[in-house]
């Protein structure tokens, strides 16, 4: 096999209270990539017309991730990667992570799966460094592992995949761009102890809620007293969307990654649909273009299929 198709899913990082440590994979949307081994060593990149992605490997998130993999491989090897981006960059839905994770999972397949998932996360973190200046792994890990993941520590890497009950995820992506690097820049560098205590309680509550299939506990724990008060100012309609969706029966939700997308979790499909209608109403009234998704947690992560 020397050619594969890759589906790399969108992800939601932070899960409200777990800044940089929690994330989940979505069933949709996903980027579609094609990758093949080539005779000449090195990386060549191409992309669909929709987005002008850098073609120099060092500046491209997929390229930077592959360079890390190739260094670990140690022998001369060549890849061509074609990226058909379905997840808009700057959406807060893990667009850069999808390209980074998709590229290294695809390459690993072509090389006979010699690297572990943890190795692949380490390689793909180089893509996040290119995208946002920081090697965070809360989008990459669920993208590679699927489901819900906890990153207990990044250096050294300690990944904990978490079981979770069935959940519907509704996402609205107002069509404004928030750069992760900017959304990190505005955060306060220090937190008050009383806020840290609340946040610890919520993170522990959310993880317990997932493991115990306790929807009520999941809902109560979707609270962020540190990041959301600062970042939500960048997202028009945020407070209204959140409040109205909770009133309609959503368990809770908040900013997806660094925004501007907002996500809401629901126990029932019918609630997830109602939540979508509310999100649409808010952005119609505000006159801001938007896109919505009603989906579920994606259990598989990046999927790879051989091509003839
Ligand atoms: N944890 C990162 C942040 C995710 O919130 O900055 C970025 O998608």
PDB file of C-alpha atoms and ligand atoms in Angstrom:
ATOM      1  CA  UNK A   1       0.000   0.000   0.000  1.00  0.00           C
ATOM      2  CA  UNK A   2       1.451   3.380  -0.909  1.00  0.00           C
ATOM      3  CA  UNK A   3      -1.610   5.644  -0.994  1.00  0.00           C
ATOM      4  CA  UNK A   4      -4.293   6.364   1.628  1.00  0.00           C
ATOM      5  CA  UNK A   5      -7.382   8.525   2.183  1.00  0.00           C
ATOM      6  CA  UNK A   6      -7.663  10.087   5.612  1.00  0.00           C
ATOM      7  CA  UNK A   7     -10.662  11.494   7.485  1.00  0.00           C
ATOM      8  CA  UNK A   8      -9.462  13.749  10.307  1.00  0.00           C
ATOM      9  CA  UNK A   9     -12.273  14.939  12.599  1.00  0.00           C
ATOM     10  CA  UNK A  10     -12.964  18.297  14.173  1.00  0.00           C
ATOM     11  CA  UNK A  11     -12.400  18.437  17.926  1.00  0.00           C
ATOM     12  CA  UNK A  12     -13.563  20.516  20.855  1.00  0.00           C
ATOM     13  CA  UNK A  13     -10.756  21.458  23.216  1.00  0.00           C
ATOM     14  CA  UNK A  14     -11.037  22.588  26.846  1.00  0.00           C
ATOM     15  CA  UNK A  15     -14.606  21.306  27.363  1.00  0.00           C
ATOM     16  CA  UNK A  16     -15.293  24.562  29.212  1.00  0.00           C
ATOM     17  CA  UNK A  17     -13.442  24.030  32.509  1.00  0.00           C
ATOM     18  CA  UNK A  18     -10.428  21.980  31.335  1.00  0.00           C
ATOM     19  CA  UNK A  19      -8.234  24.566  29.615  1.00  0.00           C
ATOM     20  CA  UNK A  20      -5.492  22.758  27.655  1.00  0.00           C
ATOM     21  CA  UNK A  21      -6.227  19.379  29.309  1.00  0.00           C
ATOM     22  CA  UNK A  22      -9.635  18.107  28.098  1.00  0.00           C
ATOM     23  CA  UNK A  23     -11.005  17.534  24.603  1.00  0.00           C
ATOM     24  CA  UNK A  24     -13.342  15.428  22.520  1.00  0.00           C
ATOM     25  CA  UNK A  25     -13.556  14.305  18.902  1.00  0.00           C
ATOM     26  CA  UNK A  26     -16.659  15.013  16.818  1.00  0.00           C
ATOM     27  CA  UNK A  27     -18.267  12.665  14.331  1.00  0.00           C
ATOM     28  CA  UNK A  28     -18.433  15.601  11.851  1.00  0.00           C
ATOM     29  CA  UNK A  29     -17.146  17.776  10.259  1.00  0.00           C
ATOM     30  CA  UNK A  30     -13.811  16.269   9.184  1.00  0.00           C
ATOM     31  CA  UNK A  31     -10.981  17.161   6.824  1.00  0.00           C
ATOM     32  CA  UNK A  32     -10.323  14.823   3.924  1.00  0.00           C
ATOM     33  CA  UNK A  33      -6.703  14.176   3.035  1.00  0.00           C
ATOM     34  CA  UNK A  34      -4.884  12.013   0.537  1.00  0.00           C
ATOM     35  CA  UNK A  35      -1.374  10.902   1.156  1.00  0.00           C
ATOM     36  CA  UNK A  36       1.149   8.836  -0.755  1.00  0.00           C
ATOM     37  CA  UNK A  37       4.710   7.671  -0.453  1.00  0.00           C
ATOM     38  CA  UNK A  38       6.937   9.189  -3.104  1.00  0.00           C
ATOM     39  CA  UNK A  39      10.304   8.164  -4.463  1.00  0.00           C
ATOM     40  CA  UNK A  40      12.206  11.346  -3.691  1.00  0.00           C
ATOM     41  CA  UNK A  41      12.744  12.055   0.029  1.00  0.00           C
ATOM     42  CA  UNK A  42      10.973  15.099   1.513  1.00  0.00           C
ATOM     43  CA  UNK A  43       7.461  16.493   1.748  1.00  0.00           C
ATOM     44  CA  UNK A  44       5.297  18.056  -0.952  1.00  0.00           C
ATOM     45  CA  UNK A  45       1.945  19.618  -0.090  1.00  0.00           C
ATOM     46  CA  UNK A  46      -1.132  20.659  -2.009  1.00  0.00           C
ATOM     47  CA  UNK A  47      -4.588  21.775  -0.915  1.00  0.00           C
ATOM     48  CA  UNK A  48      -8.088  22.319  -2.248  1.00  0.00           C
ATOM     49  CA  UNK A  49      -8.791  25.738  -3.662  1.00  0.00           C
ATOM     50  CA  UNK A  50     -10.857  26.879  -0.648  1.00  0.00           C
ATOM     51  CA  UNK A  51      -7.904  27.843   1.555  1.00  0.00           C
ATOM     52  CA  UNK A  52      -4.471  29.096   0.722  1.00  0.00           C
ATOM     53  CA  UNK A  53      -2.373  26.813   2.947  1.00  0.00           C
ATOM     54  CA  UNK A  54       1.418  27.270   3.097  1.00  0.00           C
ATOM     55  CA  UNK A  55       3.265  24.780   0.877  1.00  0.00           C
ATOM     56  CA  UNK A  56       6.613  25.076   2.639  1.00  0.00           C
ATOM     57  CA  UNK A  57       6.633  22.060   5.049  1.00  0.00           C
ATOM     58  CA  UNK A  58       8.124  24.033   7.976  1.00  0.00           C
ATOM     59  CA  UNK A  59       5.290  26.592   7.795  1.00  0.00           C
ATOM     60  CA  UNK A  60       2.478  24.108   7.253  1.00  0.00           C
ATOM     61  CA  UNK A  61       1.005  22.346  10.301  1.00  0.00           C
ATOM     62  CA  UNK A  62       0.833  18.972   8.507  1.00  0.00           C
ATOM     63  CA  UNK A  63       4.359  19.496   7.142  1.00  0.00           C
ATOM     64  CA  UNK A  64       5.848  20.403  10.536  1.00  0.00           C
ATOM     65  CA  UNK A  65       4.224  17.336  12.123  1.00  0.00           C
ATOM     66  CA  UNK A  66       5.535  15.075   9.358  1.00  0.00           C
ATOM     67  CA  UNK A  67       9.052  16.494   9.689  1.00  0.00           C
ATOM     68  CA  UNK A  68       9.026  15.404  13.362  1.00  0.00           C
ATOM     69  CA  UNK A  69       7.846  11.917  12.352  1.00  0.00           C
ATOM     70  CA  UNK A  70      10.490  11.663   9.627  1.00  0.00           C
ATOM     71  CA  UNK A  71      13.232  12.643  12.051  1.00  0.00           C
ATOM     72  CA  UNK A  72      12.143   9.830  14.385  1.00  0.00           C
ATOM     73  CA  UNK A  73      11.951   7.406  11.425  1.00  0.00           C
ATOM     74  CA  UNK A  74      15.580   8.115  10.738  1.00  0.00           C
ATOM     75  CA  UNK A  75      15.759   6.893   7.102  1.00  0.00           C
ATOM     76  CA  UNK A  76      15.156   8.971   3.956  1.00  0.00           C
ATOM     77  CA  UNK A  77      11.461   8.897   3.047  1.00  0.00           C
ATOM     78  CA  UNK A  78       9.112  11.030   0.929  1.00  0.00           C
ATOM     79  CA  UNK A  79       5.407  11.917   1.281  1.00  0.00           C
ATOM     80  CA  UNK A  80       2.961  13.880  -0.801  1.00  0.00           C
ATOM     81  CA  UNK A  81      -0.045  15.232   1.130  1.00  0.00           C
ATOM     82  CA  UNK A  82      -3.193  16.722  -0.375  1.00  0.00           C
ATOM     83  CA  UNK A  83      -5.497  18.481   2.089  1.00  0.00           C
ATOM     84  CA  UNK A  84      -9.170  19.143   1.374  1.00  0.00           C
ATOM     85  CA  UNK A  85     -10.060  21.406   4.277  1.00  0.00           C
ATOM     86  CA  UNK A  86     -13.608  21.123   5.560  1.00  0.00           C
ATOM     87  CA  UNK A  87     -12.848  22.568   9.001  1.00  0.00           C
ATOM     88  CA  UNK A  88     -12.283  26.279   8.650  1.00  0.00           C
ATOM     89  CA  UNK A  89      -9.010  27.602  10.123  1.00  0.00           C
ATOM     90  CA  UNK A  90      -9.650  29.899  13.095  1.00  0.00           C
ATOM     91  CA  UNK A  91     -13.010  28.277  13.904  1.00  0.00           C
ATOM     92  CA  UNK A  92     -12.124  26.829  17.318  1.00  0.00           C
ATOM     93  CA  UNK A  93     -12.894  23.351  15.994  1.00  0.00           C
ATOM     94  CA  UNK A  94      -9.348  22.035  15.864  1.00  0.00           C
ATOM     95  CA  UNK A  95      -8.654  22.769  12.203  1.00  0.00           C
ATOM     96  CA  UNK A  96      -4.862  22.773  12.598  1.00  0.00           C
ATOM     97  CA  UNK A  97      -4.993  19.662  14.796  1.00  0.00           C
ATOM     98  CA  UNK A  98      -6.987  17.794  12.128  1.00  0.00           C
ATOM     99  CA  UNK A  99      -4.314  18.482   9.476  1.00  0.00           C
ATOM    100  CA  UNK A 100      -1.470  17.684  11.882  1.00  0.00           C
ATOM    101  CA  UNK A 101      -3.029  14.517  13.286  1.00  0.00           C
ATOM    102  CA  UNK A 102      -4.316  13.370   9.888  1.00  0.00           C
ATOM    103  CA  UNK A 103      -0.843  13.669   8.353  1.00  0.00           C
ATOM    104  CA  UNK A 104       0.995  11.684  11.027  1.00  0.00           C
ATOM    105  CA  UNK A 105      -1.676   8.967  11.319  1.00  0.00           C
ATOM    106  CA  UNK A 106      -1.668   8.625   7.509  1.00  0.00           C
ATOM    107  CA  UNK A 107       2.132   8.478   7.365  1.00  0.00           C
ATOM    108  CA  UNK A 108       2.223   5.882  10.133  1.00  0.00           C
ATOM    109  CA  UNK A 109      -0.185   3.738   8.149  1.00  0.00           C
ATOM    110  CA  UNK A 110       1.995   3.986   5.051  1.00  0.00           C
ATOM    111  CA  UNK A 111       5.008   2.954   7.145  1.00  0.00           C
ATOM    112  CA  UNK A 112       3.269  -0.123   8.598  1.00  0.00           C
ATOM    113  CA  UNK A 113       2.088   1.409  11.912  1.00  0.00           C
ATOM    114  CA  UNK A 114       5.481   1.477  13.570  1.00  0.00           C
ATOM    115  CA  UNK A 115       4.702   4.395  15.894  1.00  0.00           C
ATOM    116  CA  UNK A 116       2.360   4.387  18.918  1.00  0.00           C
ATOM    117  CA  UNK A 117      -0.579   6.801  19.252  1.00  0.00           C
ATOM    118  CA  UNK A 118       1.393   8.631  21.931  1.00  0.00           C
ATOM    119  CA  UNK A 119       4.330   9.067  19.517  1.00  0.00           C
ATOM    120  CA  UNK A 120       1.899  10.449  16.927  1.00  0.00           C
ATOM    121  CA  UNK A 121       0.541  12.999  19.422  1.00  0.00           C
ATOM    122  CA  UNK A 122       4.109  14.102  20.122  1.00  0.00           C
ATOM    123  CA  UNK A 123       4.824  14.572  16.390  1.00  0.00           C
ATOM    124  CA  UNK A 124       1.552  16.403  15.735  1.00  0.00           C
ATOM    125  CA  UNK A 125       2.165  18.847  18.594  1.00  0.00           C
ATOM    126  CA  UNK A 126       4.782  20.414  16.296  1.00  0.00           C
ATOM    127  CA  UNK A 127       1.916  21.431  14.021  1.00  0.00           C
ATOM    128  CA  UNK A 128       0.144  23.166  16.915  1.00  0.00           C
ATOM    129  CA  UNK A 129       3.382  25.016  17.644  1.00  0.00           C
ATOM    130  CA  UNK A 130       3.343  26.361  14.071  1.00  0.00           C
ATOM    131  CA  UNK A 131      -0.349  27.307  14.331  1.00  0.00           C
ATOM    132  CA  UNK A 132      -0.470  28.968  17.747  1.00  0.00           C
ATOM    133  CA  UNK A 133       3.080  29.158  19.057  1.00  0.00           C
ATOM    134  CA  UNK A 134       2.312  26.605  21.794  1.00  0.00           C
ATOM    135  CA  UNK A 135       2.530  22.795  21.835  1.00  0.00           C
ATOM    136  CA  UNK A 136      -0.911  22.147  23.326  1.00  0.00           C
ATOM    137  CA  UNK A 137      -2.360  18.657  22.777  1.00  0.00           C
ATOM    138  CA  UNK A 138      -6.024  18.992  23.748  1.00  0.00           C
ATOM    139  CA  UNK A 139      -7.233  18.954  20.110  1.00  0.00           C
ATOM    140  CA  UNK A 140      -4.626  16.546  18.752  1.00  0.00           C
ATOM    141  CA  UNK A 141      -5.151  13.850  21.357  1.00  0.00           C
ATOM    142  CA  UNK A 142      -8.907  13.325  20.843  1.00  0.00           C
ATOM    143  CA  UNK A 143      -8.355  13.665  17.081  1.00  0.00           C
ATOM    144  CA  UNK A 144      -5.944  10.696  17.183  1.00  0.00           C
ATOM    145  CA  UNK A 145      -7.545   8.619  19.978  1.00  0.00           C
ATOM    146  CA  UNK A 146     -11.220   9.460  19.341  1.00  0.00           C
ATOM    147  CA  UNK A 147     -13.731   9.976  22.177  1.00  0.00           C
ATOM    148  CA  UNK A 148     -12.982  12.155  25.191  1.00  0.00           C
ATOM    149  CA  UNK A 149      -9.416  12.537  26.403  1.00  0.00           C
ATOM    150  CA  UNK A 150      -7.610  14.022  29.379  1.00  0.00           C
ATOM    151  CA  UNK A 151      -4.011  15.176  29.103  1.00  0.00           C
ATOM    152  CA  UNK A 152      -2.852  14.861  32.692  1.00  0.00           C
ATOM    153  CA  UNK A 153       0.570  16.162  31.744  1.00  0.00           C
ATOM    154  CA  UNK A 154       2.146  17.381  28.545  1.00  0.00           C
ATOM    155  CA  UNK A 155       5.834  17.154  29.540  1.00  0.00           C
ATOM    156  CA  UNK A 156       6.107  14.213  30.033  1.00  0.00           C
ATOM    157  CA  UNK A 157       3.075  13.269  27.988  1.00  0.00           C
ATOM    158  CA  UNK A 158       0.442  11.426  30.053  1.00  0.00           C
ATOM    159  CA  UNK A 159      -2.783  10.750  28.153  1.00  0.00           C
ATOM    160  CA  UNK A 160      -5.926   9.349  29.763  1.00  0.00           C
ATOM    161  CA  UNK A 161      -8.717   8.302  27.354  1.00  0.00           C
ATOM    162  CA  UNK A 162     -12.064   8.706  29.175  1.00  0.00           C
ATOM    163  CA  UNK A 163     -15.236   6.684  28.708  1.00  0.00           C
ATOM    164  CA  UNK A 164     -18.326   8.857  28.274  1.00  0.00           C
ATOM    165  CA  UNK A 165     -22.071   8.303  27.912  1.00  0.00           C
ATOM    166  CA  UNK A 166     -23.778   8.994  24.555  1.00  0.00           C
ATOM    167  CA  UNK A 167     -23.994  12.758  24.023  1.00  0.00           C
ATOM    168  CA  UNK A 168     -25.265  14.996  21.242  1.00  0.00           C
ATOM    169  CA  UNK A 169     -23.122  17.979  20.385  1.00  0.00           C
ATOM    170  CA  UNK A 170     -24.533  21.110  18.771  1.00  0.00           C
ATOM    171  CA  UNK A 171     -22.043  23.626  17.435  1.00  0.00           C
ATOM    172  CA  UNK A 172     -22.495  27.102  16.017  1.00  0.00           C
ATOM    173  CA  UNK A 173     -19.605  28.683  14.166  1.00  0.00           C
ATOM    174  CA  UNK A 174     -20.171  32.421  13.737  1.00  0.00           C
ATOM    175  CA  UNK A 175     -18.144  33.321  10.652  1.00  0.00           C
ATOM    176  CA  UNK A 176     -15.621  35.544  12.365  1.00  0.00           C
ATOM    177  CA  UNK A 177     -12.022  34.496  12.883  1.00  0.00           C
ATOM    178  CA  UNK A 178     -10.401  34.296  16.307  1.00  0.00           C
ATOM    179  CA  UNK A 179      -6.706  33.410  16.178  1.00  0.00           C
ATOM    180  CA  UNK A 180      -5.736  30.990  18.952  1.00  0.00           C
ATOM    181  CA  UNK A 181      -2.539  32.964  19.531  1.00  0.00           C
ATOM    182  CA  UNK A 182      -4.585  36.159  20.144  1.00  0.00           C
ATOM    183  CA  UNK A 183      -7.104  34.319  22.323  1.00  0.00           C
ATOM    184  CA  UNK A 184      -4.219  33.043  24.471  1.00  0.00           C
ATOM    185  CA  UNK A 185      -2.489  36.420  24.596  1.00  0.00           C
ATOM    186  CA  UNK A 186      -5.439  38.116  26.323  1.00  0.00           C
ATOM    187  CA  UNK A 187      -5.638  35.620  29.196  1.00  0.00           C
ATOM    188  CA  UNK A 188      -4.573  36.639  32.683  1.00  0.00           C
ATOM    189  CA  UNK A 189      -1.328  34.974  33.732  1.00  0.00           C
ATOM    190  CA  UNK A 190      -2.414  34.541  37.366  1.00  0.00           C
ATOM    191  CA  UNK A 191      -5.590  33.160  38.917  1.00  0.00           C
ATOM    192  CA  UNK A 192      -7.142  33.693  42.332  1.00  0.00           C
ATOM    193  CA  UNK A 193      -7.083  30.702  44.654  1.00  0.00           C
ATOM    194  CA  UNK A 194     -10.877  30.841  45.068  1.00  0.00           C
ATOM    195  CA  UNK A 195     -11.280  30.604  41.271  1.00  0.00           C
ATOM    196  CA  UNK A 196      -8.755  27.768  41.044  1.00  0.00           C
ATOM    197  CA  UNK A 197     -10.707  25.832  43.690  1.00  0.00           C
ATOM    198  CA  UNK A 198     -13.945  26.218  41.698  1.00  0.00           C
ATOM    199  CA  UNK A 199     -12.192  25.150  38.501  1.00  0.00           C
ATOM    200  CA  UNK A 200     -10.635  22.056  40.139  1.00  0.00           C
ATOM    201  CA  UNK A 201     -14.065  21.056  41.433  1.00  0.00           C
ATOM    202  CA  UNK A 202     -15.572  21.410  37.985  1.00  0.00           C
ATOM    203  CA  UNK A 203     -12.818  19.458  36.207  1.00  0.00           C
ATOM    204  CA  UNK A 204     -13.051  16.620  38.720  1.00  0.00           C
ATOM    205  CA  UNK A 205     -16.860  16.769  38.474  1.00  0.00           C
ATOM    206  CA  UNK A 206     -16.829  16.672  34.665  1.00  0.00           C
ATOM    207  CA  UNK A 207     -14.428  13.717  34.510  1.00  0.00           C
ATOM    208  CA  UNK A 208     -16.471  11.864  37.170  1.00  0.00           C
ATOM    209  CA  UNK A 209     -19.677  12.708  35.307  1.00  0.00           C
ATOM    210  CA  UNK A 210     -18.290  11.160  32.103  1.00  0.00           C
ATOM    211  CA  UNK A 211     -17.094   8.018  33.886  1.00  0.00           C
ATOM    212  CA  UNK A 212     -20.310   7.579  35.906  1.00  0.00           C
ATOM    213  CA  UNK A 213     -22.665   8.371  32.981  1.00  0.00           C
ATOM    214  CA  UNK A 214     -24.103  11.101  35.223  1.00  0.00           C
ATOM    215  CA  UNK A 215     -25.647  13.687  32.892  1.00  0.00           C
ATOM    216  CA  UNK A 216     -26.611  15.989  35.770  1.00  0.00           C
ATOM    217  CA  UNK A 217     -23.048  16.098  37.071  1.00  0.00           C
ATOM    218  CA  UNK A 218     -21.708  16.715  33.546  1.00  0.00           C
ATOM    219  CA  UNK A 219     -24.088  19.664  33.182  1.00  0.00           C
ATOM    220  CA  UNK A 220     -23.260  21.193  36.580  1.00  0.00           C
ATOM    221  CA  UNK A 221     -19.525  20.888  35.898  1.00  0.00           C
ATOM    222  CA  UNK A 222     -19.605  22.727  32.553  1.00  0.00           C
ATOM    223  CA  UNK A 223     -18.617  25.992  34.226  1.00  0.00           C
ATOM    224  CA  UNK A 224     -15.460  28.034  33.640  1.00  0.00           C
ATOM    225  CA  UNK A 225     -14.605  30.896  35.989  1.00  0.00           C
ATOM    226  CA  UNK A 226     -11.133  31.562  34.564  1.00  0.00           C
ATOM    227  CA  UNK A 227     -10.998  31.567  30.753  1.00  0.00           C
ATOM    228  CA  UNK A 228     -14.575  32.096  29.564  1.00  0.00           C
ATOM    229  CA  UNK A 229     -15.152  35.467  31.283  1.00  0.00           C
ATOM    230  CA  UNK A 230     -12.170  36.869  29.321  1.00  0.00           C
ATOM    231  CA  UNK A 231     -12.608  35.144  25.943  1.00  0.00           C
ATOM    232  CA  UNK A 232     -16.397  35.323  25.639  1.00  0.00           C
ATOM    233  CA  UNK A 233     -16.076  39.063  25.029  1.00  0.00           C
ATOM    234  CA  UNK A 234     -14.630  38.197  21.580  1.00  0.00           C
ATOM    235  CA  UNK A 235     -17.797  36.270  20.606  1.00  0.00           C
ATOM    236  CA  UNK A 236     -20.938  38.291  19.820  1.00  0.00           C
ATOM    237  CA  UNK A 237     -24.108  36.627  21.160  1.00  0.00           C
ATOM    238  CA  UNK A 238     -22.212  34.254  23.479  1.00  0.00           C
ATOM    239  CA  UNK A 239     -24.126  34.867  26.730  1.00  0.00           C
ATOM    240  CA  UNK A 240     -27.472  34.790  24.957  1.00  0.00           C
ATOM    241  CA  UNK A 241     -26.742  31.541  23.104  1.00  0.00           C
ATOM    242  CA  UNK A 242     -25.522  29.845  26.254  1.00  0.00           C
ATOM    243  CA  UNK A 243     -28.424  30.924  28.454  1.00  0.00           C
ATOM    244  CA  UNK A 244     -31.176  30.192  25.939  1.00  0.00           C
ATOM    245  CA  UNK A 245     -29.727  26.775  25.046  1.00  0.00           C
ATOM    246  CA  UNK A 246     -29.587  25.800  28.712  1.00  0.00           C
ATOM    247  CA  UNK A 247     -33.157  27.023  29.183  1.00  0.00           C
ATOM    248  CA  UNK A 248     -34.132  24.727  26.273  1.00  0.00           C
ATOM    249  CA  UNK A 249     -32.686  21.711  28.086  1.00  0.00           C
ATOM    250  CA  UNK A 250     -29.021  21.532  27.004  1.00  0.00           C
ATOM    251  CA  UNK A 251     -26.772  20.121  29.738  1.00  0.00           C
ATOM    252  CA  UNK A 252     -24.370  23.010  29.223  1.00  0.00           C
ATOM    253  CA  UNK A 253     -21.514  24.113  27.023  1.00  0.00           C
ATOM    254  CA  UNK A 254     -19.365  27.087  26.188  1.00  0.00           C
ATOM    255  CA  UNK A 255     -16.559  28.230  23.914  1.00  0.00           C
ATOM    256  CA  UNK A 256     -15.185  25.520  21.620  1.00  0.00           C
ATOM    257  CA  UNK A 257     -11.400  25.651  21.972  1.00  0.00           C
ATOM    258  CA  UNK A 258     -10.335  29.264  21.652  1.00  0.00           C
ATOM    259  CA  UNK A 259     -13.537  30.217  19.775  1.00  0.00           C
ATOM    260  CA  UNK A 260     -15.452  31.682  18.092  1.00  0.00           C
ATOM    261  CA  UNK A 261     -17.473  28.432  17.817  1.00  0.00           C
ATOM    262  CA  UNK A 262     -19.812  27.668  20.707  1.00  0.00           C
ATOM    263  CA  UNK A 263     -20.825  24.100  21.594  1.00  0.00           C
ATOM    264  CA  UNK A 264     -23.614  22.660  23.681  1.00  0.00           C
ATOM    265  CA  UNK A 265     -24.022  19.085  24.962  1.00  0.00           C
ATOM    266  CA  UNK A 266     -27.438  17.430  25.123  1.00  0.00           C
ATOM    267  CA  UNK A 267     -28.684  14.066  26.316  1.00  0.00           C
ATOM    268  CA  UNK A 268     -31.411  13.800  23.648  1.00  0.00           C
ATOM    269  CA  UNK A 269     -31.274  14.325  19.867  1.00  0.00           C
ATOM    270  CA  UNK A 270     -34.478  16.407  20.042  1.00  0.00           C
ATOM    271  CA  UNK A 271     -32.836  18.819  22.508  1.00  0.00           C
ATOM    272  CA  UNK A 272     -29.758  19.097  20.287  1.00  0.00           C
ATOM    273  CA  UNK A 273     -32.059  20.108  17.392  1.00  0.00           C
ATOM    274  CA  UNK A 274     -33.826  22.716  19.541  1.00  0.00           C
ATOM    275  CA  UNK A 275     -30.441  24.090  20.554  1.00  0.00           C
ATOM    276  CA  UNK A 276     -29.482  24.419  16.885  1.00  0.00           C
ATOM    277  CA  UNK A 277     -32.671  26.404  16.189  1.00  0.00           C
ATOM    278  CA  UNK A 278     -31.859  28.776  19.061  1.00  0.00           C
ATOM    279  CA  UNK A 279     -28.310  29.303  17.821  1.00  0.00           C
ATOM    280  CA  UNK A 280     -29.631  30.096  14.338  1.00  0.00           C
ATOM    281  CA  UNK A 281     -32.172  32.586  15.710  1.00  0.00           C
ATOM    282  CA  UNK A 282     -29.507  34.478  17.668  1.00  0.00           C
ATOM    283  CA  UNK A 283     -27.124  34.873  14.722  1.00  0.00           C
ATOM    284  CA  UNK A 284     -29.923  35.656  12.239  1.00  0.00           C
ATOM    285  CA  UNK A 285     -30.963  38.488  14.542  1.00  0.00           C
ATOM    286  CA  UNK A 286     -27.376  39.696  14.988  1.00  0.00           C
ATOM    287  CA  UNK A 287     -26.884  39.602  11.211  1.00  0.00           C
ATOM    288  CA  UNK A 288     -23.725  37.497  11.488  1.00  0.00           C
ATOM    289  CA  UNK A 289     -23.161  34.604   9.047  1.00  0.00           C
ATOM    290  CA  UNK A 290     -22.896  31.267  10.799  1.00  0.00           C
ATOM    291  CA  UNK A 291     -22.722  27.546  10.281  1.00  0.00           C
ATOM    292  CA  UNK A 292     -24.210  24.931  12.601  1.00  0.00           C
ATOM    293  CA  UNK A 293     -23.577  21.230  13.177  1.00  0.00           C
ATOM    294  CA  UNK A 294     -25.607  18.705  15.130  1.00  0.00           C
ATOM    295  CA  UNK A 295     -23.417  15.693  15.737  1.00  0.00           C
ATOM    296  CA  UNK A 296     -22.167  13.234  18.365  1.00  0.00           C
ATOM    297  CA  UNK A 297     -18.853  12.377  19.966  1.00  0.00           C
ATOM    298  CA  UNK A 298     -16.676  10.633  17.352  1.00  0.00           C
ATOM    299  CA  UNK A 299     -15.381   7.429  18.881  1.00  0.00           C
ATOM    300  CA  UNK A 300     -12.871   6.569  16.158  1.00  0.00           C
ATOM    301  CA  UNK A 301     -10.621   9.609  15.721  1.00  0.00           C
ATOM    302  CA  UNK A 302      -8.632   9.819  12.470  1.00  0.00           C
ATOM    303  CA  UNK A 303      -9.731   7.125   9.984  1.00  0.00           C
ATOM    304  CA  UNK A 304      -7.429   5.834   7.247  1.00  0.00           C
ATOM    305  CA  UNK A 305      -8.405   3.793   4.203  1.00  0.00           C
ATOM    306  CA  UNK A 306      -6.084   2.346   1.555  1.00  0.00           C
ATOM    307  CA  UNK A 307      -6.467   3.692  -1.995  1.00  0.00           C
ATOM    308  CA  UNK A 308      -5.799   1.708  -5.117  1.00  0.00           C
TER     309      UNK A 308
HETATM  310  N1  LIG B   1      -6.557  24.813  24.658  1.00  0.00           N
HETATM  311  C1  LIG B   1      -6.364  25.644  23.517  1.00  0.00           C
HETATM  312  C2  LIG B   1      -6.815  27.054  23.846  1.00  0.00           C
HETATM  313  C3  LIG B   1      -7.171  25.104  22.373  1.00  0.00           C
HETATM  314  O1  LIG B   1      -7.901  27.198  24.391  1.00  0.00           O
HETATM  315  O2  LIG B   1      -6.082  28.004  23.575  1.00  0.00           O
HETATM  316  C4  LIG B   1      -7.062  25.897  21.118  1.00  0.00           C
HETATM  317  O3  LIG B   1      -7.899  25.303  20.138  1.00  0.00           O
END
